[in-house]
Short mmCIF file of N, CA and C in Angstrom, two decimals:
data_model
loop_
_atom_site.label_atom_id
_atom_site.label_comp_id
_atom_site.label_asym_id
_atom_site.label_seq_id
_atom_site.Cartn_x
_atom_site.Cartn_y
_atom_site.Cartn_z
N MET A 203 1.13 -1.42 0.00
CA MET A 203 0.04 -0.24 0.08
C MET A 203 0.81 1.42 -0.21
N ASN A 204 0.52 2.23 -0.86
CA ASN A 204 1.33 3.46 -0.72
C ASN A 204 1.12 4.66 0.59
N LEU A 205 2.18 5.51 0.56
CA LEU A 205 1.85 6.05 1.89
C LEU A 205 1.70 7.37 1.26
N ASN A 206 1.01 7.96 0.04
CA ASN A 206 0.60 9.23 -0.06
C ASN A 206 -1.04 8.91 1.01
N HIS A 207 -0.69 10.08 1.05
CA HIS A 207 -2.21 10.57 1.80
C HIS A 207 -2.83 10.75 0.98
N VAL A 208 -4.44 10.07 1.12
CA VAL A 208 -5.75 10.30 0.41
C VAL A 208 -6.72 11.16 0.72
N PHE A 209 -7.74 12.11 -0.59
CA PHE A 209 -8.56 12.66 0.33
C PHE A 209 -9.35 12.92 -0.92
N VAL A 210 -10.60 11.61 -0.59
CA VAL A 210 -11.80 11.36 -1.20
C VAL A 210 -12.75 11.36 -0.44
N CYS A 211 -13.01 11.64 0.48
CA CYS A 211 -13.99 11.79 1.30
C CYS A 211 -14.99 12.85 1.79
N GLY A 212 -14.64 13.61 1.11
CA GLY A 212 -15.41 14.66 0.71
C GLY A 212 -15.23 16.27 2.11
N HIS A 213 -14.45 15.38 2.88
CA HIS A 213 -14.63 16.56 4.37
C HIS A 213 -13.31 16.30 5.39
N PRO A 214 -12.30 17.12 5.82
CA PRO A 214 -11.21 17.00 6.55
C PRO A 214 -11.25 15.76 7.66
N ALA A 215 -12.13 16.10 8.11
CA ALA A 215 -12.57 14.74 9.33
C ALA A 215 -12.49 13.43 8.73
N LEU A 216 -13.63 13.70 7.92
CA LEU A 216 -13.29 11.93 7.04
C LEU A 216 -12.51 11.60 6.70
N ASP A 217 -10.88 12.55 6.02
CA ASP A 217 -10.21 12.03 5.78
C ASP A 217 -9.48 11.84 6.92
N PHE A 218 -9.39 12.28 7.69
CA PHE A 218 -8.30 12.20 8.62
C PHE A 218 -8.48 10.90 9.52
N ALA A 219 -9.93 11.03 9.85
CA ALA A 219 -10.09 9.48 10.31
C ALA A 219 -9.53 8.00 9.39
N ALA A 220 -10.07 8.39 7.97
CA ALA A 220 -9.20 7.08 7.18
C ALA A 220 -7.83 7.05 6.74
N THR A 221 -7.26 7.94 7.86
CA THR A 221 -5.60 7.65 7.96
C THR A 221 -5.26 6.06 8.48
N LEU A 222 -6.18 5.07 9.52
CA LEU A 222 -5.77 4.52 9.60
C LEU A 222 -6.57 3.42 8.88
N ARG A 223 -6.40 3.18 7.18
CA ARG A 223 -7.14 2.29 6.23
C ARG A 223 -7.16 0.58 6.48
N ALA A 224 -7.82 0.29 5.61
CA ALA A 224 -8.17 -1.03 5.63
C ALA A 224 -8.68 -1.69 7.42
N ARG A 225 -9.27 -1.13 8.12
CA ARG A 225 -9.81 -1.50 9.89
C ARG A 225 -9.88 -2.72 9.28
N ARG A 226 -10.80 -3.28 8.91
CA ARG A 226 -11.44 -4.42 9.25
C ARG A 226 -10.15 -5.87 8.91
N SER A 227 -9.16 -5.63 8.26
CA SER A 227 -7.98 -6.79 7.18
C SER A 227 -6.87 -6.26 7.64
N THR A 228 -5.91 -5.48 7.13
CA THR A 228 -4.89 -5.45 7.27
C THR A 228 -4.40 -4.53 8.18
N ARG A 229 -5.25 -3.10 8.24
CA ARG A 229 -4.99 -2.11 9.36
C ARG A 229 -3.65 -1.56 9.07
N PHE A 230 -3.90 -0.59 8.05
CA PHE A 230 -2.64 0.35 7.81
C PHE A 230 -2.17 1.68 8.25
N GLU A 231 -1.89 2.15 8.51
CA GLU A 231 -1.45 3.02 9.75
C GLU A 231 -0.62 4.15 9.12
N MET A 232 -1.04 5.63 8.87
CA MET A 232 -0.83 6.62 7.69
C MET A 232 0.45 7.44 8.86
N PHE A 233 0.01 7.53 10.05
CA PHE A 233 0.60 7.88 10.95
C PHE A 233 1.08 7.45 11.25
N VAL A 234 3.17 7.28 10.22
CA VAL A 234 4.06 6.16 11.35
C VAL A 234 4.72 6.98 12.70
N THR A 235 5.25 8.69 11.81
CA THR A 235 5.84 9.05 12.12
C THR A 235 5.46 10.78 12.62
N PRO A 236 5.94 11.59 13.25
CA PRO A 236 5.64 13.02 13.63
C PRO A 236 5.48 13.61 11.99
N GLU A 237 6.30 12.79 10.91
CA GLU A 237 6.97 13.86 9.78
C GLU A 237 5.42 13.34 9.18
N ARG A 238 4.52 11.97 8.56
CA ARG A 238 3.56 11.70 7.96
C ARG A 238 2.73 12.16 8.73
N LEU A 239 2.52 13.02 10.22
CA LEU A 239 1.35 13.09 10.18
C LEU A 239 0.90 14.97 9.82
N ASN A 240 2.22 15.24 9.88
CA ASN A 240 2.78 16.57 9.74
C ASN A 240 2.31 16.77 7.83
N ALA A 241 3.08 15.72 7.32
CA ALA A 241 2.51 15.37 6.04
C ALA A 241 0.96 15.53 5.85
N TRP A 242 0.39 15.27 6.36
CA TRP A 242 -1.25 14.76 6.24
C TRP A 242 -1.55 16.26 6.57
N TYR A 243 -1.34 17.32 7.66
CA TYR A 243 -1.91 18.42 7.85
C TYR A 243 -1.37 19.74 6.62
N LEU A 244 -0.01 19.42 5.84
CA LEU A 244 -0.19 20.19 4.67
C LEU A 244 -0.41 19.90 3.62
N GLU A 245 -0.51 18.66 3.26
CA GLU A 245 -1.55 18.18 2.07
C GLU A 245 -2.76 18.21 2.49
N SER A 246 -3.54 18.43 3.04
CA SER A 246 -4.85 18.60 2.94
C SER A 246 -5.29 20.13 3.35
N GLY A 247 -4.30 21.03 2.85
CA GLY A 247 -4.46 22.42 2.55
C GLY A 247 -5.03 22.83 4.27
N LEU A 248 -4.94 22.18 5.38
CA LEU A 248 -5.14 22.82 6.70
C LEU A 248 -3.79 24.30 6.81
N VAL A 249 -3.17 23.76 6.50
CA VAL A 249 -2.35 24.90 7.15
C VAL A 249 -1.07 25.26 6.24
N ASP A 250 -0.26 26.15 5.74
CA ASP A 250 0.98 26.30 4.86
C ASP A 250 2.04 25.64 5.55
N SER A 251 2.68 25.58 6.80
CA SER A 251 3.16 25.77 7.08
C SER A 251 2.74 24.87 8.66
N VAL A 252 3.87 23.76 9.44
CA VAL A 252 3.85 22.92 10.73
C VAL A 252 4.81 22.62 11.51
N THR A 253 5.18 23.60 12.31
CA THR A 253 5.99 22.95 12.95
C THR A 253 6.14 21.67 13.41
N PRO A 254 7.74 21.19 13.54
CA PRO A 254 7.83 19.80 13.61
C PRO A 254 7.07 19.35 15.01
N GLY A 255 7.03 18.27 14.86
CA GLY A 255 6.37 17.04 16.38
C GLY A 255 6.31 16.22 16.47
N ASP A 256 6.24 15.43 17.59
CA ASP A 256 7.19 14.85 17.77
C ASP A 256 6.52 13.17 18.18
N GLU A 257 6.63 12.57 19.18
CA GLU A 257 5.91 11.56 18.73
C GLU A 257 4.16 11.24 20.36
N ASP A 258 4.62 12.00 20.82
CA ASP A 258 2.73 12.39 21.97
C ASP A 258 2.56 12.89 20.68
N ASP A 259 2.93 14.25 20.19
CA ASP A 259 1.56 14.09 18.78
C ASP A 259 0.89 13.35 17.91
N VAL A 260 1.84 12.55 17.51
CA VAL A 260 1.01 11.25 17.20
C VAL A 260 0.15 10.50 17.44
N ARG A 261 0.66 10.34 18.89
CA ARG A 261 -0.45 9.81 19.65
C ARG A 261 -2.00 10.13 20.42
N GLU A 262 -1.07 11.47 20.60
CA GLU A 262 -2.46 12.49 21.13
C GLU A 262 -3.30 12.74 19.16
N ALA A 263 -2.91 12.79 18.48
CA ALA A 263 -3.61 12.76 16.63
C ALA A 263 -4.42 11.18 16.43
N THR A 264 -3.21 9.93 16.72
CA THR A 264 -3.80 8.78 16.89
C THR A 264 -5.33 8.42 17.73
N ALA A 265 -4.68 9.17 19.15
CA ALA A 265 -6.42 8.88 20.15
C ALA A 265 -7.37 9.52 19.17
N VAL A 266 -7.19 10.90 18.65
CA VAL A 266 -8.18 11.85 18.46
C VAL A 266 -9.27 11.16 16.94
N ARG A 267 -8.18 10.77 16.44
CA ARG A 267 -8.73 9.95 14.90
C ARG A 267 -9.38 9.10 15.24
N GLU A 268 -9.29 7.97 16.11
CA GLU A 268 -10.17 6.96 16.81
C GLU A 268 -11.31 6.86 16.89
N ALA A 269 -10.88 8.67 17.65
CA ALA A 269 -12.49 9.47 18.74
C ALA A 269 -13.37 9.18 17.39
N ILE A 270 -12.66 10.00 16.50
CA ILE A 270 -13.33 10.78 15.18
C ILE A 270 -14.46 9.99 14.64
N TYR A 271 -13.38 8.26 13.95
CA TYR A 271 -13.80 7.34 13.55
C TYR A 271 -14.75 6.47 14.31
N ARG A 272 -15.15 6.35 15.51
CA ARG A 272 -15.90 5.73 16.30
C ARG A 272 -17.01 6.68 16.29
N LEU A 273 -16.91 8.32 16.89
CA LEU A 273 -18.50 9.50 16.36
C LEU A 273 -18.52 9.15 15.34
N VAL A 274 -18.51 8.88 14.47
CA VAL A 274 -18.71 8.67 13.27
C VAL A 274 -19.95 7.70 12.49
N THR A 275 -18.67 6.48 13.04
CA THR A 275 -19.59 4.98 13.07
C THR A 275 -20.24 5.40 14.25
N ASP A 276 -20.51 5.79 15.07
CA ASP A 276 -22.32 5.80 15.59
C ASP A 276 -23.14 6.27 14.98
N ARG A 277 -22.52 7.60 14.95
CA ARG A 277 -23.73 8.64 13.71
C ARG A 277 -24.14 8.20 12.87
N ARG A 278 -23.13 7.35 11.69
CA ARG A 278 -23.74 6.35 10.55
C ARG A 278 -24.45 5.70 11.12
N LEU A 279 -24.65 4.57 11.60
CA LEU A 279 -25.89 3.81 12.39
C LEU A 279 -26.67 4.14 13.47
N GLY A 280 -27.02 5.30 13.60
CA GLY A 280 -27.66 6.32 14.20
C GLY A 280 -27.72 5.43 15.77
N GLU A 281 -26.56 5.30 16.64
CA GLU A 281 -26.62 4.92 17.53
C GLU A 281 -26.22 6.05 18.40
N GLY A 282 -26.48 6.14 19.83
CA GLY A 282 -25.85 7.33 20.77
C GLY A 282 -24.16 7.37 20.80
N PHE A 283 -23.40 8.49 21.08
CA PHE A 283 -22.15 8.60 20.48
C PHE A 283 -21.23 7.79 22.20
N ASP A 284 -20.45 7.66 22.07
CA ASP A 284 -19.70 6.69 22.73
C ASP A 284 -19.71 7.79 23.79
N ALA A 285 -19.32 8.04 25.10
CA ALA A 285 -18.54 8.35 25.92
C ALA A 285 -17.33 9.29 26.32
N GLU A 286 -17.04 8.11 25.70
CA GLU A 286 -15.67 8.33 25.69
C GLU A 286 -14.71 8.66 24.32
N ALA A 287 -14.82 8.34 23.45
CA ALA A 287 -15.08 9.03 22.09
C ALA A 287 -15.45 10.65 22.16
N LEU A 288 -16.28 10.86 22.43
CA LEU A 288 -16.73 12.47 22.97
C LEU A 288 -16.13 13.00 23.47
N ASP A 289 -16.11 12.64 24.72
CA ASP A 289 -14.87 13.31 25.44
C ASP A 289 -14.04 13.86 25.22
N THR A 290 -12.73 12.91 24.24
CA THR A 290 -11.60 13.27 23.85
C THR A 290 -11.82 14.19 22.60
N VAL A 291 -12.98 13.81 21.78
CA VAL A 291 -12.82 14.99 20.28
C VAL A 291 -13.19 16.17 20.82
N ASN A 292 -14.06 16.86 21.77
CA ASN A 292 -14.51 17.47 22.66
C ASN A 292 -12.78 18.24 23.08
N ALA A 293 -12.41 17.73 24.12
CA ALA A 293 -11.34 18.15 25.21
C ALA A 293 -10.31 18.83 23.48
N ALA A 294 -9.71 18.36 22.18
CA ALA A 294 -9.31 18.44 21.24
C ALA A 294 -10.03 19.46 20.89
N ALA A 295 -11.29 19.83 20.66
CA ALA A 295 -11.74 21.03 20.25
C ALA A 295 -11.71 22.42 20.62
N ARG A 296 -11.52 21.44 22.15
CA ARG A 296 -11.33 22.92 22.93
C ARG A 296 -9.83 23.79 23.12
N ARG A 297 -9.25 23.43 22.44
CA ARG A 297 -7.87 23.87 22.14
C ARG A 297 -7.93 25.19 21.19
N PRO A 298 -6.93 25.78 21.33
CA PRO A 298 -6.61 26.61 20.28
C PRO A 298 -6.18 25.92 19.19
N PRO A 299 -7.11 26.34 17.82
CA PRO A 299 -7.17 26.06 16.73
C PRO A 299 -5.79 26.86 15.44
N VAL A 300 -5.77 26.46 14.47
CA VAL A 300 -4.66 27.52 13.67
C VAL A 300 -5.34 29.06 13.04
N THR A 301 -4.88 29.28 13.58
CA THR A 301 -5.14 30.92 13.19
C THR A 301 -4.24 31.14 12.02
N PRO A 302 -5.24 31.42 10.48
CA PRO A 302 -4.61 32.40 9.49
C PRO A 302 -4.28 33.57 9.79
N GLN A 303 -3.01 33.92 8.87
CA GLN A 303 -2.79 35.27 9.02
C GLN A 303 -2.77 36.13 7.87
N LEU A 304 -2.95 37.42 7.62
CA LEU A 304 -2.72 37.75 7.11
C LEU A 304 -1.34 38.32 6.60
N THR A 305 -0.77 38.37 5.51
CA THR A 305 0.73 38.89 4.78
C THR A 305 0.79 39.23 3.72
N GLU A 306 1.52 40.30 3.24
CA GLU A 306 1.45 40.74 1.87
C GLU A 306 1.20 40.31 0.79
N ASN A 307 1.69 39.11 0.87
CA ASN A 307 1.13 38.27 -0.06
C ASN A 307 -0.07 37.19 -0.28
N GLY A 308 -0.77 37.71 1.16
CA GLY A 308 -1.86 36.79 1.02
C GLY A 308 -1.96 36.18 2.19
N ARG A 309 -2.89 35.19 2.17
CA ARG A 309 -3.62 34.19 3.91
C ARG A 309 -1.86 33.38 3.72
N LEU A 310 -2.00 33.07 5.26
CA LEU A 310 -0.13 32.93 5.56
C LEU A 310 -0.89 32.01 6.43
N THR A 311 -0.82 30.81 7.19
CA THR A 311 -1.48 29.56 8.49
C THR A 311 0.22 28.84 8.72
N VAL A 312 0.55 29.35 9.49
CA VAL A 312 1.56 28.63 10.69
C VAL A 312 0.67 28.23 11.47
N ALA A 313 1.21 26.72 11.86
CA ALA A 313 0.51 26.53 13.19
C ALA A 313 1.47 25.02 13.75
N THR A 314 1.73 24.87 15.31
CA THR A 314 1.91 23.86 15.79
C THR A 314 0.45 22.61 15.08
N SER A 315 1.23 21.24 15.42
CA SER A 315 0.37 20.15 15.50
C SER A 315 -0.27 20.18 16.21
N ALA A 316 -0.20 21.08 17.64
CA ALA A 316 -1.86 20.66 18.44
C ALA A 316 -3.28 21.57 17.79
N GLN A 317 -2.13 22.73 17.38
CA GLN A 317 -3.20 23.49 16.43
C GLN A 317 -3.94 23.20 15.66
N ALA A 318 -2.87 21.66 14.77
CA ALA A 318 -3.63 21.32 13.08
C ALA A 318 -5.09 20.49 13.97
N LEU A 319 -4.54 19.81 15.52
CA LEU A 319 -5.43 18.72 15.35
C LEU A 319 -6.63 19.29 16.13
N ALA A 320 -6.47 20.50 16.82
CA ALA A 320 -7.85 20.52 17.76
C ALA A 320 -8.95 21.52 16.49
N THR A 321 -7.87 21.74 15.19
CA THR A 321 -8.78 22.47 13.70
C THR A 321 -9.51 21.44 13.51
N VAL A 322 -8.70 20.25 13.24
CA VAL A 322 -9.57 18.62 13.10
C VAL A 322 -10.93 18.45 13.30
N ALA A 323 -10.51 18.14 15.20
CA ALA A 323 -11.62 18.02 16.48
C ALA A 323 -13.13 18.78 15.72
N ARG A 324 -12.47 20.70 15.71
CA ARG A 324 -13.47 21.56 15.05
C ARG A 324 -13.96 20.91 13.96
N GLN A 325 -13.69 20.35 13.04
CA GLN A 325 -14.78 20.29 12.00
C GLN A 325 -15.12 18.46 12.13
N ALA A 326 -14.87 18.16 13.00
CA ALA A 326 -15.72 16.96 13.25
C ALA A 326 -16.62 17.30 13.95
N VAL A 327 -16.50 18.44 15.24
CA VAL A 327 -17.96 18.77 15.80
C VAL A 327 -18.93 19.36 15.36
N GLU A 328 -18.03 20.50 14.08
CA GLU A 328 -19.19 20.78 13.18
C GLU A 328 -19.63 19.51 12.14
N LEU A 329 -19.17 18.67 11.48
CA LEU A 329 -19.63 17.24 10.59
C LEU A 329 -21.04 16.62 11.42
N LEU A 330 -20.14 16.36 12.36
CA LEU A 330 -21.50 15.26 13.88
C LEU A 330 -22.66 16.09 14.13
N SER A 331 -22.62 17.64 13.57
CA SER A 331 -23.59 17.74 14.06
C SER A 331 -24.78 18.97 13.03
N GLY A 332 -24.12 18.31 12.24
CA GLY A 332 -24.87 19.43 10.45
C GLY A 332 -25.57 18.57 9.65
N PRO A 333 -26.29 19.64 8.52
CA PRO A 333 -25.95 18.53 7.68
C PRO A 333 -26.11 17.18 7.14
N ASP A 334 -24.59 17.25 6.77
CA ASP A 334 -24.17 16.19 6.21
C ASP A 334 -24.55 15.04 6.52
N VAL A 335 -24.62 14.59 7.71
CA VAL A 335 -24.81 13.57 8.81
C VAL A 335 -25.47 12.23 7.50
N PRO A 336 -26.64 12.02 7.38
CA PRO A 336 -27.38 11.83 6.50
C PRO A 336 -26.73 10.96 5.00
N LEU A 337 -25.55 11.58 4.55
CA LEU A 337 -25.01 11.99 3.42
C LEU A 337 -23.36 11.09 3.95
N MET A 338 -23.64 10.48 4.91
CA MET A 338 -22.30 9.86 5.24
C MET A 338 -22.35 8.85 5.11
N LYS A 339 -21.47 7.68 4.27
CA LYS A 339 -21.83 5.98 3.61
C LYS A 339 -20.45 5.31 4.15
N GLU A 340 -20.13 4.39 4.52
CA GLU A 340 -18.98 3.57 4.00
C GLU A 340 -18.86 2.96 3.01
N CYS A 341 -17.30 2.95 2.76
CA CYS A 341 -17.09 2.48 1.31
C CYS A 341 -17.60 0.88 0.96
N GLY A 342 -17.91 0.62 -0.23
CA GLY A 342 -18.11 -0.03 -0.81
C GLY A 342 -17.41 -1.62 -1.18
N ASN A 343 -16.34 -0.95 -1.13
CA ASN A 343 -15.33 -2.12 -1.13
C ASN A 343 -15.21 -2.63 0.41
N PRO A 344 -15.35 -4.01 0.21
CA PRO A 344 -15.14 -4.93 1.92
C PRO A 344 -13.70 -4.51 2.40
N GLU A 345 -12.95 -4.21 2.10
CA GLU A 345 -11.40 -4.25 2.12
C GLU A 345 -11.01 -2.46 3.30
N CYS A 346 -12.21 -1.22 2.62
CA CYS A 346 -11.81 -0.14 2.65
C CYS A 346 -13.25 0.19 3.74
N THR A 347 -11.98 1.26 4.85
CA THR A 347 -13.20 1.56 5.93
C THR A 347 -13.27 3.23 5.21
N ARG A 348 -12.90 3.37 4.53
CA ARG A 348 -13.55 4.73 4.52
C ARG A 348 -14.60 5.69 4.28
N VAL A 349 -15.02 6.34 5.26
CA VAL A 349 -16.63 6.71 5.01
C VAL A 349 -16.49 7.96 4.50
N TYR A 350 -17.76 8.23 3.77
CA TYR A 350 -17.30 9.40 3.03
C TYR A 350 -18.60 10.00 2.82
N ILE A 351 -19.06 11.56 2.10
CA ILE A 351 -19.64 12.19 1.94
C ILE A 351 -20.18 11.67 0.54
N ASP A 352 -21.76 11.24 0.18
CA ASP A 352 -21.71 11.26 -0.81
C ASP A 352 -23.04 12.17 -1.32
N ARG A 353 -22.37 13.49 -2.38
CA ARG A 353 -22.72 14.08 -2.93
C ARG A 353 -23.19 13.57 -4.33
N SER A 354 -23.48 12.25 -4.53
CA SER A 354 -24.13 11.92 -6.16
C SER A 354 -24.92 12.15 -6.63
N ARG A 355 -25.90 12.62 -7.21
CA ARG A 355 -26.49 12.63 -8.05
C ARG A 355 -27.72 11.19 -7.45
N GLY A 356 -29.34 11.69 -6.25
CA GLY A 356 -29.52 10.18 -6.17
C GLY A 356 -29.08 9.64 -5.13
N THR A 357 -27.58 10.30 -4.68
CA THR A 357 -26.88 9.45 -3.42
C THR A 357 -26.62 8.12 -3.51
N ARG A 358 -26.52 7.81 -4.91
CA ARG A 358 -25.99 6.56 -5.27
C ARG A 358 -24.66 5.66 -4.89
N ARG A 359 -23.61 6.95 -5.02
CA ARG A 359 -21.84 6.69 -5.16
C ARG A 359 -22.28 5.57 -3.72
N GLN A 360 -21.11 4.46 -4.91
CA GLN A 360 -21.14 3.69 -4.40
C GLN A 360 -19.59 3.27 -3.29
N TRP A 361 -18.09 3.91 -3.99
CA TRP A 361 -17.05 3.91 -3.46
C TRP A 361 -17.22 5.27 -2.99
N CYS A 362 -15.84 5.22 -2.00
CA CYS A 362 -14.90 6.49 -1.96
C CYS A 362 -14.36 7.04 -2.62
N GLY A 363 -13.51 6.68 -3.55
CA GLY A 363 -13.01 6.65 -4.72
C GLY A 363 -12.61 6.23 -5.55
N MET A 364 -13.40 6.55 -7.15
CA MET A 364 -12.99 5.60 -8.70
C MET A 364 -11.42 5.37 -8.07
N GLU A 365 -10.96 6.11 -8.09
CA GLU A 365 -9.45 6.05 -8.45
C GLU A 365 -9.01 4.71 -7.32
N SER A 366 -9.68 5.10 -6.12
CA SER A 366 -8.80 4.13 -5.21
C SER A 366 -9.59 2.85 -4.73
N CYS A 367 -10.50 2.88 -4.89
CA CYS A 367 -11.39 1.23 -4.91
C CYS A 367 -12.40 1.16 -5.89
N GLY A 368 -13.46 2.53 -6.58
CA GLY A 368 -14.30 1.74 -7.66
C GLY A 368 -13.18 0.64 -8.91
N ASN A 369 -12.38 1.18 -8.79
CA ASN A 369 -11.62 0.77 -10.59
C ASN A 369 -11.48 -0.66 -10.08
N LYS A 370 -11.03 -0.59 -8.97
CA LYS A 370 -10.36 -2.17 -8.19
C LYS A 370 -11.56 -3.09 -8.06
N ILE A 371 -12.89 -2.39 -7.33
CA ILE A 371 -13.55 -4.06 -7.37
C ILE A 371 -14.78 -3.56 -8.75
N LYS A 372 -15.08 -2.72 -9.56
CA LYS A 372 -14.87 -3.20 -11.36
C LYS A 372 -14.04 -3.66 -11.79
N ALA A 373 -13.26 -4.05 -11.83
CA ALA A 373 -12.03 -4.56 -12.31
C ALA A 373 -12.71 -6.18 -11.58
N ALA A 374 -12.46 -6.03 -10.82
CA ALA A 374 -12.63 -7.65 -9.98
C ALA A 374 -14.06 -9.11 -10.42
N ALA A 375 -14.74 -7.56 -10.70
CA ALA A 375 -16.36 -8.00 -10.92
C ALA A 375 -16.38 -8.31 -12.61
N TYR A 376 -15.58 -7.60 -12.91
CA TYR A 376 -14.97 -8.28 -14.52
C TYR A 376 -14.48 -9.38 -14.98
N ARG A 377 -13.32 -9.28 -13.48
CA ARG A 377 -12.35 -10.55 -14.01
C ARG A 377 -13.23 -11.98 -13.85
N ALA A 378 -13.98 -11.81 -12.80
CA ALA A 378 -15.16 -13.00 -12.25
C ALA A 378 -16.09 -12.97 -12.89
N ARG A 379 -16.79 -12.46 -13.57
CA ARG A 379 -17.82 -12.75 -14.98
C ARG A 379 -17.19 -13.23 -15.72
N LYS A 380 -15.94 -12.89 -16.24
CA LYS A 380 -14.84 -13.54 -17.61
C LYS A 380 -14.90 -14.69 -17.15
N LYS A 381 -14.33 -15.14 -16.19
CA LYS A 381 -14.51 -16.53 -15.69
C LYS A 381 -15.58 -17.38 -15.74
N THR A 382 -16.79 -16.75 -15.22
CA THR A 382 -17.92 -18.10 -15.44
C THR A 382 -18.47 -18.06 -16.74
N SER A 383 -18.61 -16.47 -16.92
CA SER A 383 -18.61 -16.87 -19.23
C SER A 383 -17.93 -18.30 -19.67
N PRO A 384 -19.14 -18.69 -20.19
CA PRO A 384 -19.01 -20.07 -21.37
C PRO A 384 -18.04 -19.77 -22.18
N ALA A 385 -17.03 -20.11 -22.86
CA ALA A 385 -15.72 -19.41 -24.46
C ALA A 385 -17.04 -19.82 -24.79
N VAL A 386 -16.50 -18.62 -25.88
CA VAL A 386 -17.23 -19.29 -27.38
C VAL A 386 -16.92 -19.22 -28.38
N SER A 387 -16.68 -20.37 -29.19
CA SER A 387 -16.85 -21.26 -30.03
C SER A 387 -17.06 -20.45 -31.51
N ALA A 388 -15.76 -20.89 -31.97
CA ALA A 388 -15.97 -19.83 -33.84
C ALA A 388 -16.19 -21.22 -34.22
N HIS A 389 -17.44 -21.74 -34.33
CA HIS A 389 -17.70 -23.15 -35.39
C HIS A 389 -18.72 -22.11 -36.63
#
């Protein structure tokens, strides 16, 4: 599995929650180092620059990520929120967030890892208390556990993204159909 961060979920908090991939099988961790965590903050567009983090930042981000995923799952399944997960996300959301600054060249957002995490937690609060809750779906690929916002016409989208999951599933289904269809004889 590649180490590139993927942003296909339609909401930053869901993309953040998806950084532990394939939760039901191989469990592939994207936040293996403080640098990989900071890369997510940068690649997501949340910050322009982030101060170097440490292992504590990774542990805290991982705890908040898991709490977000739990709350998203609770909400998606129509269940009450897990109290511990709720406390974890709310505690992170209460901390100082990323604060953009105006410069001669436009907007500049420099942050610490803690500020970036507080901002992600606040985004999760907005998502889970907002109008997109009914649009949250889990990817149809059984190996994938990403949750995404389905804004497709008729809300018929089946996968988190065509590049990441849709093409794999469609190709596998095509190969399965080819195997089971009888060979055409040329008489």
